[in-house]
Coordinates of C-alpha atoms in Angstrom, one line a residue:
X20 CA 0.0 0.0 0.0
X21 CA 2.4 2.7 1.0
X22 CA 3.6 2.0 -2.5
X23 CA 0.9 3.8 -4.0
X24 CA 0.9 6.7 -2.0
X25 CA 3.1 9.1 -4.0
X26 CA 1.0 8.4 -6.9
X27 CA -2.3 8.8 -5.0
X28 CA -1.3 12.4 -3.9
X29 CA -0.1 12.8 -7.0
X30 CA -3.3 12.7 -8.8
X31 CA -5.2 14.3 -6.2
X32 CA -2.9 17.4 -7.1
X33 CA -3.8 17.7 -10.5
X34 CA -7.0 17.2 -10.6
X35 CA -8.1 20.2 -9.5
X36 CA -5.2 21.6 -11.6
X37 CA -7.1 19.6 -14.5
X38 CA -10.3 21.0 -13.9
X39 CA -9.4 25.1 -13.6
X40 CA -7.7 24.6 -16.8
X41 CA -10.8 22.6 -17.8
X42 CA -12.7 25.9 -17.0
X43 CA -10.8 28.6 -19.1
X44 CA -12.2 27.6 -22.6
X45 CA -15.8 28.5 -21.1
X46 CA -14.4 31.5 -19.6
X47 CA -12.7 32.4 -22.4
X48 CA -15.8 32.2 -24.6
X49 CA -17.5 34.1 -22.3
X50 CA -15.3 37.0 -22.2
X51 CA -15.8 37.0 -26.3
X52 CA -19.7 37.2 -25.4
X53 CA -19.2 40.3 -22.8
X54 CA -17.2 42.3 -25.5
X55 CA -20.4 42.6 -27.7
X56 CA -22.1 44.0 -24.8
X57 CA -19.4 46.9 -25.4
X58 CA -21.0 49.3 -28.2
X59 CA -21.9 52.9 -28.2
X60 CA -20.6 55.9 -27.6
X61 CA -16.2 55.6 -27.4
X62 CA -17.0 57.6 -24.1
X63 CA -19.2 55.4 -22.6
X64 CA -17.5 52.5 -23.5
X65 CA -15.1 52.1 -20.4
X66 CA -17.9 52.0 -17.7
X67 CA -19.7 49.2 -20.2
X68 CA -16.3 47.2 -19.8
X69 CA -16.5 47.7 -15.9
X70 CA -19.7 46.2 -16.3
X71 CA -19.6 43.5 -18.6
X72 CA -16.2 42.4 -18.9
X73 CA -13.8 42.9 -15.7
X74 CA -16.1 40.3 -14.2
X75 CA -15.2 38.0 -16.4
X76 CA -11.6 38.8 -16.6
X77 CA -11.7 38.7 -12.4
X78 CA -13.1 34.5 -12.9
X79 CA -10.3 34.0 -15.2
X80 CA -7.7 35.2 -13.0
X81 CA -9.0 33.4 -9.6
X82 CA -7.9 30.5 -11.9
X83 CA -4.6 31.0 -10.9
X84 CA -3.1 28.6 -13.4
X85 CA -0.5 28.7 -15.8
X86 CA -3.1 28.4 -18.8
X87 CA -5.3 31.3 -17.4
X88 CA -1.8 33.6 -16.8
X89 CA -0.8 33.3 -20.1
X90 CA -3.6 34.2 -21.3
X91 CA -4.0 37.4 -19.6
X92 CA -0.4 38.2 -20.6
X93 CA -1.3 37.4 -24.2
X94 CA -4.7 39.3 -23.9
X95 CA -2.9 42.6 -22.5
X96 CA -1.1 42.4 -25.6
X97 CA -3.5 41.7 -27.7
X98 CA -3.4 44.5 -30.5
X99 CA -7.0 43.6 -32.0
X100 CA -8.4 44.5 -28.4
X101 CA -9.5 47.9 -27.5
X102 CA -6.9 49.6 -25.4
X103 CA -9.9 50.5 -22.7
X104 CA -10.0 46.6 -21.9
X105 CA -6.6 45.9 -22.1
X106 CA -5.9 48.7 -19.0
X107 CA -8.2 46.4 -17.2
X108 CA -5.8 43.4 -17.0
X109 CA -3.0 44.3 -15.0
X110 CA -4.8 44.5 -11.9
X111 CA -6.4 41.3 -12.3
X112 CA -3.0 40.3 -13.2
X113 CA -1.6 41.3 -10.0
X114 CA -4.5 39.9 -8.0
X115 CA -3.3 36.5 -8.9
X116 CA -0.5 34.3 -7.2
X117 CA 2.1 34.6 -9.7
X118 CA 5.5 34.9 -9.4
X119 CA 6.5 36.9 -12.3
X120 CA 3.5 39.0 -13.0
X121 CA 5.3 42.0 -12.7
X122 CA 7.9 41.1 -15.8
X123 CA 4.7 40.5 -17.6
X124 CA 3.8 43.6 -16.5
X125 CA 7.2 45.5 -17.8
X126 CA 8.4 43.7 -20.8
X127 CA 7.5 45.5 -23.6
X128 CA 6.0 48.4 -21.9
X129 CA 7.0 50.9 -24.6
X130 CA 5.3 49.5 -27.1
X131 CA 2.0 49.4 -25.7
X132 CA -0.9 52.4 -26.1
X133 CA -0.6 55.0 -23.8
X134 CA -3.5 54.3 -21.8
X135 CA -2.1 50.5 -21.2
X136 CA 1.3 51.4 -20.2
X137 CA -0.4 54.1 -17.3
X138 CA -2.4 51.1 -16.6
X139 CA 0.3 48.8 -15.8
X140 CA 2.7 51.3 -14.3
X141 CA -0.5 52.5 -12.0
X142 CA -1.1 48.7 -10.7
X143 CA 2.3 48.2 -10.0
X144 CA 2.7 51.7 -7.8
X145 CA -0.7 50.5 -6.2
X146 CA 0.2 47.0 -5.6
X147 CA 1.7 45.9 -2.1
X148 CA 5.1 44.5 -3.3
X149 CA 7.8 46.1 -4.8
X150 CA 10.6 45.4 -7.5
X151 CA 13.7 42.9 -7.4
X152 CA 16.4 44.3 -9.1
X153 CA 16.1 42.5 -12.3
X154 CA 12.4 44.2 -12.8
X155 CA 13.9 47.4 -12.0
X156 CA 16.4 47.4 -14.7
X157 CA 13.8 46.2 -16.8
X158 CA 11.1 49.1 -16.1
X159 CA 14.5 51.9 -16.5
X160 CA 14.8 50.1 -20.3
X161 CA 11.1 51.2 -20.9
X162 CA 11.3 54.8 -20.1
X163 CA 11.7 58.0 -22.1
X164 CA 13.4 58.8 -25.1
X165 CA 16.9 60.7 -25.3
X166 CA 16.0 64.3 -25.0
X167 CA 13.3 65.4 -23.0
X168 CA 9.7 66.8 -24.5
X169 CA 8.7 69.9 -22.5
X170 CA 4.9 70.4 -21.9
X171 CA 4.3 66.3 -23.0
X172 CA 1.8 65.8 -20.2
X173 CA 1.5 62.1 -21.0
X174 CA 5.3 61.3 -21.0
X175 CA 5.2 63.3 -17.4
X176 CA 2.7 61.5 -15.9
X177 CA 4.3 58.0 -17.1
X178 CA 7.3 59.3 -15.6
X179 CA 5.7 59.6 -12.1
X180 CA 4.5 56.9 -12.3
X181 CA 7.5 55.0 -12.6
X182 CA 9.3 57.1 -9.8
X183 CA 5.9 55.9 -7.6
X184 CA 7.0 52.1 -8.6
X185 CA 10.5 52.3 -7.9
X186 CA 10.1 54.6 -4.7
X187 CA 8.6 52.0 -3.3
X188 CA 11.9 49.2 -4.2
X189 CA 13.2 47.6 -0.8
X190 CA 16.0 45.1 -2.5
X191 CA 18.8 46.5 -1.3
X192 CA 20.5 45.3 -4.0
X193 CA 17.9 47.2 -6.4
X194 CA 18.6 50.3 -4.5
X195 CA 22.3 50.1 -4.9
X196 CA 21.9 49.6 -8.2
X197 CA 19.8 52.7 -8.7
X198 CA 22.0 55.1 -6.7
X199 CA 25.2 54.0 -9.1
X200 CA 25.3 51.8 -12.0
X201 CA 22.2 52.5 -13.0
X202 CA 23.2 56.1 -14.6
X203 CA 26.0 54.1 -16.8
X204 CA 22.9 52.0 -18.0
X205 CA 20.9 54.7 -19.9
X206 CA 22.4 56.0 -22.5
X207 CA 22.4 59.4 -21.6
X208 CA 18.6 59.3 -22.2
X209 CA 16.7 61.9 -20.2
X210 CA 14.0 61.1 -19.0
X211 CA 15.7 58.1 -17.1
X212 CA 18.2 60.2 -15.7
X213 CA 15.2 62.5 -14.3
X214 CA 13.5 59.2 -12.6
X215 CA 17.0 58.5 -11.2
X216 CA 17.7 61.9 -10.3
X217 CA 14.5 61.7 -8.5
X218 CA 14.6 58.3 -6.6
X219 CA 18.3 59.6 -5.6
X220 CA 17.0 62.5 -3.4
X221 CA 13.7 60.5 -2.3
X222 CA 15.4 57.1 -1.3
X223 CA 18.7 58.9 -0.1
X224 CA 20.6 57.2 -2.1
X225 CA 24.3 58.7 -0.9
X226 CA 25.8 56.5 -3.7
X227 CA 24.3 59.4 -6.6
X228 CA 26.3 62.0 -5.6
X229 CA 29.1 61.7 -8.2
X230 CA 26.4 61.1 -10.9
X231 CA 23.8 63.8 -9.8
X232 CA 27.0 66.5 -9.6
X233 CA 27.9 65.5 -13.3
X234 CA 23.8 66.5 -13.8
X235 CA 24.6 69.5 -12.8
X236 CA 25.8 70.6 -16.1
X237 CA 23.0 69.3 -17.8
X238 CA 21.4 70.8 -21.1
X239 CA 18.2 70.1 -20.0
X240 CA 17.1 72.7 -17.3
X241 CA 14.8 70.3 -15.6
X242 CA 17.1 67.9 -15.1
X243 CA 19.7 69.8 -14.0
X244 CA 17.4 71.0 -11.2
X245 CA 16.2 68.2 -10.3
X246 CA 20.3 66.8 -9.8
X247 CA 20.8 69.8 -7.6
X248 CA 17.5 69.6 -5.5
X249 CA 18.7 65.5 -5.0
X250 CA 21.9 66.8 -4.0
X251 CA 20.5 69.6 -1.7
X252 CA 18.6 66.0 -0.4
X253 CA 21.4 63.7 0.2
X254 CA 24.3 66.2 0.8
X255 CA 25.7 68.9 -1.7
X256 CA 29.6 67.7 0.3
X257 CA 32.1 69.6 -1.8
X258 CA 29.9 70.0 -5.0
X259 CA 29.3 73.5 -4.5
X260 CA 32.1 74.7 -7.1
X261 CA 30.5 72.7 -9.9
X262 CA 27.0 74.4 -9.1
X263 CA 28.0 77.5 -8.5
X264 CA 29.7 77.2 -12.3
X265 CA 26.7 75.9 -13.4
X266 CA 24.4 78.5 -12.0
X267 CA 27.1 81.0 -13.7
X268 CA 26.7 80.0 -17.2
X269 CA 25.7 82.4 -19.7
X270 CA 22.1 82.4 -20.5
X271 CA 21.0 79.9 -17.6
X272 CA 17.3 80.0 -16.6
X273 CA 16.0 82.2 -14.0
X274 CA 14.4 79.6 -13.0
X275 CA 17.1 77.2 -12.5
X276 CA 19.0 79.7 -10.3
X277 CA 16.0 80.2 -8.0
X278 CA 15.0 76.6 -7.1
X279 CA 18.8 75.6 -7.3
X280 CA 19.1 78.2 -4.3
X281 CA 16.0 77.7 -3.0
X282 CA 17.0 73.8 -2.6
X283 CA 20.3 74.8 -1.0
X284 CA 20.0 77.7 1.5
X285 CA 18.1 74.3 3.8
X286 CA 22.1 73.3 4.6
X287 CA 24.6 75.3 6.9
X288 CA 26.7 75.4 3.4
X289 CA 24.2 76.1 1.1
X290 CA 23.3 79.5 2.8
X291 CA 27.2 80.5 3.1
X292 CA 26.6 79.8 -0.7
X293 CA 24.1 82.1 -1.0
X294 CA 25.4 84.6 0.8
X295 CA 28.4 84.5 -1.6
X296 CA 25.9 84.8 -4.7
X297 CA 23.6 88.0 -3.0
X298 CA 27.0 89.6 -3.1
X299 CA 28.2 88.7 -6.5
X300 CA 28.4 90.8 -9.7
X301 CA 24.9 89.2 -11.3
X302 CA 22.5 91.2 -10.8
X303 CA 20.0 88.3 -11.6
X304 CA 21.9 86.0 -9.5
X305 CA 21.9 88.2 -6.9
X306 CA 18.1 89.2 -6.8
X307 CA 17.7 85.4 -7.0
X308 CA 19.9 85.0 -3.7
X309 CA 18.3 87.3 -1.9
X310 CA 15.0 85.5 -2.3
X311 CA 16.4 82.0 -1.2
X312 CA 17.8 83.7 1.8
X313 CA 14.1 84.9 2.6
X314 CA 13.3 81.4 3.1
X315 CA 15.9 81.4 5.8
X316 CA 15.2 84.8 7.5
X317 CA 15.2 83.3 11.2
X318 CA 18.9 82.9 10.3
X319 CA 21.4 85.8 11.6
X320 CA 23.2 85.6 8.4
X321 CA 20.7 85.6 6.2
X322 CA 18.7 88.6 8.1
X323 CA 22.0 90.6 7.9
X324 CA 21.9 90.1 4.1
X325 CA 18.4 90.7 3.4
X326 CA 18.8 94.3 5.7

């Protein structure tokens, strides 16, 4: 008897296995049926999907088998399908027990609508785990394009909410990864420099501050502020020569020299620096100087300025 054991439990295993797998042709069919039910109006459309078809989507991912994954995966890239369906799956996606849902998720993000990269970018952010590092080199890879696009609201949005994804990374080895090697990964494309700029001063990660005082010197303005405001984060250390040179370049936004200031009168340093600029022979700079030192008007120093 004891012989027969393994194989016993063996086929007790599958056969549930058997008969969920058993169930996805029906499902499958019936999700074909629900899509009819979506007509009308293009604006209207999306609620008729939160009707009609996420229920359906929701029975095939309690599935949870390898059949019913796949097919999710195949059906949020499914080109022929509306793109208001497809932003329905990753959450259903993520509600399942899979191990590498959010690789699904990532890999070949850029070439999905709009609407369905948001989508899976916005589960992710929502969901309760967060990325190893091999996902987080992965989501980096999908990002931006190598000069920025001012006043693309979609492309700054997406870019959120990948910083929200990655903000959330608790792999240390991830988070190494993101504070150093990471910026020798991206081709000197902007936009991923801006997420990493970003993550820098909102994880602390120390190990930036070579990389975010080369950013500096950027020719995109944002960027370049964003390097400094991560440094004015982490700790500007001896990095005050390169932005003050920066800051001192001919024809250098306004704007830049404010929030660059305004970032670093919060250190000890950064208001000596200030100081230094109110003083200076820029006019602009120094009008500038004097309204980051406002911010600090409790200070001794900056109240003898300012008087």
């Amino acid at each position: 008897m004891p012989v027969l054991r393994k194989p016993l439990l063996l086929l007790i295993l599958l056969v549930p296995c058997a008969a969920r797998a058993a169930e996805l042709g029906p499902l499958v069919r019936e999700y074909t049926e629900a899509l009819k039910k979506v007509t009308g109006p293009l604006n209207q459309r999306p609620g008729l999907v939160v009707i009609h078809v996420v229920p359906v989507l929701e029975k095939i991912g309690v599935l949870s088998t390898t059949a019913s994954e796949r097919w999710l995966a195949a059906e949020l890239d499914n080109a022929r399908t509306a793109s208001y369906v497809r932003e329905t799956i990753p959450r259903v996606l993520l509600a399942g027990p899979g191990k590498d849902v959010a690789s699904i998720l990532l890999q070949g993000l850029g070439k999905r609508p709009p609407g369905v990269r948001e989508a899976c970018l916005r589960a992710l952010a929502e969901s309760e785990g967060s990325l190893g590092l091999a996902e987080s080199k992965l989501l980096l890879q999908q990002l931006g394009a190598k000069t920025s696009r001012p006043g693309d609201a979609g492309v700054a949005k997406r870019l959120e909410l990948a910083i929200g994804v990655l903000r959330k990374t608790t792999d240390e080895a991830a988070r190494t990864w993101l504070g150093g090697e990471a910026y020798s990964s991206v081709g000197g494309k902007t936009d991923r420099l801006y997420v990493l700029a970003r993550l820098a001063a909102e994880l602390k990660l120390d190990g930036a501050h070579a990389e975010l005082v080369r950013l500096v010197g950027h020719r995109s303005r944002e960027l370049a502020i964003t390097a400094i405001e991560a440094l004015a984060e982490i700790g500007v250390g001896d990095a005050f020569e390169e932005i003050g040179a920066a800051l001192d370049r001919p024809g250098v936004d306004v704007r830049l020299r404010a929030r660059a200031l305004d970032a670093l009168v919060a250190s000890e340093k950064g208001i000596e620096f200030a100081i230094e600029a109110a003083s200076g022979k820029d006019p602009e700079l120094r009008a500038v100087a004097m309204g980051s030192l406002a911010l600090r008007a409790a200070d001794p120093r900056a109240m003898k300025i300012l008087l």
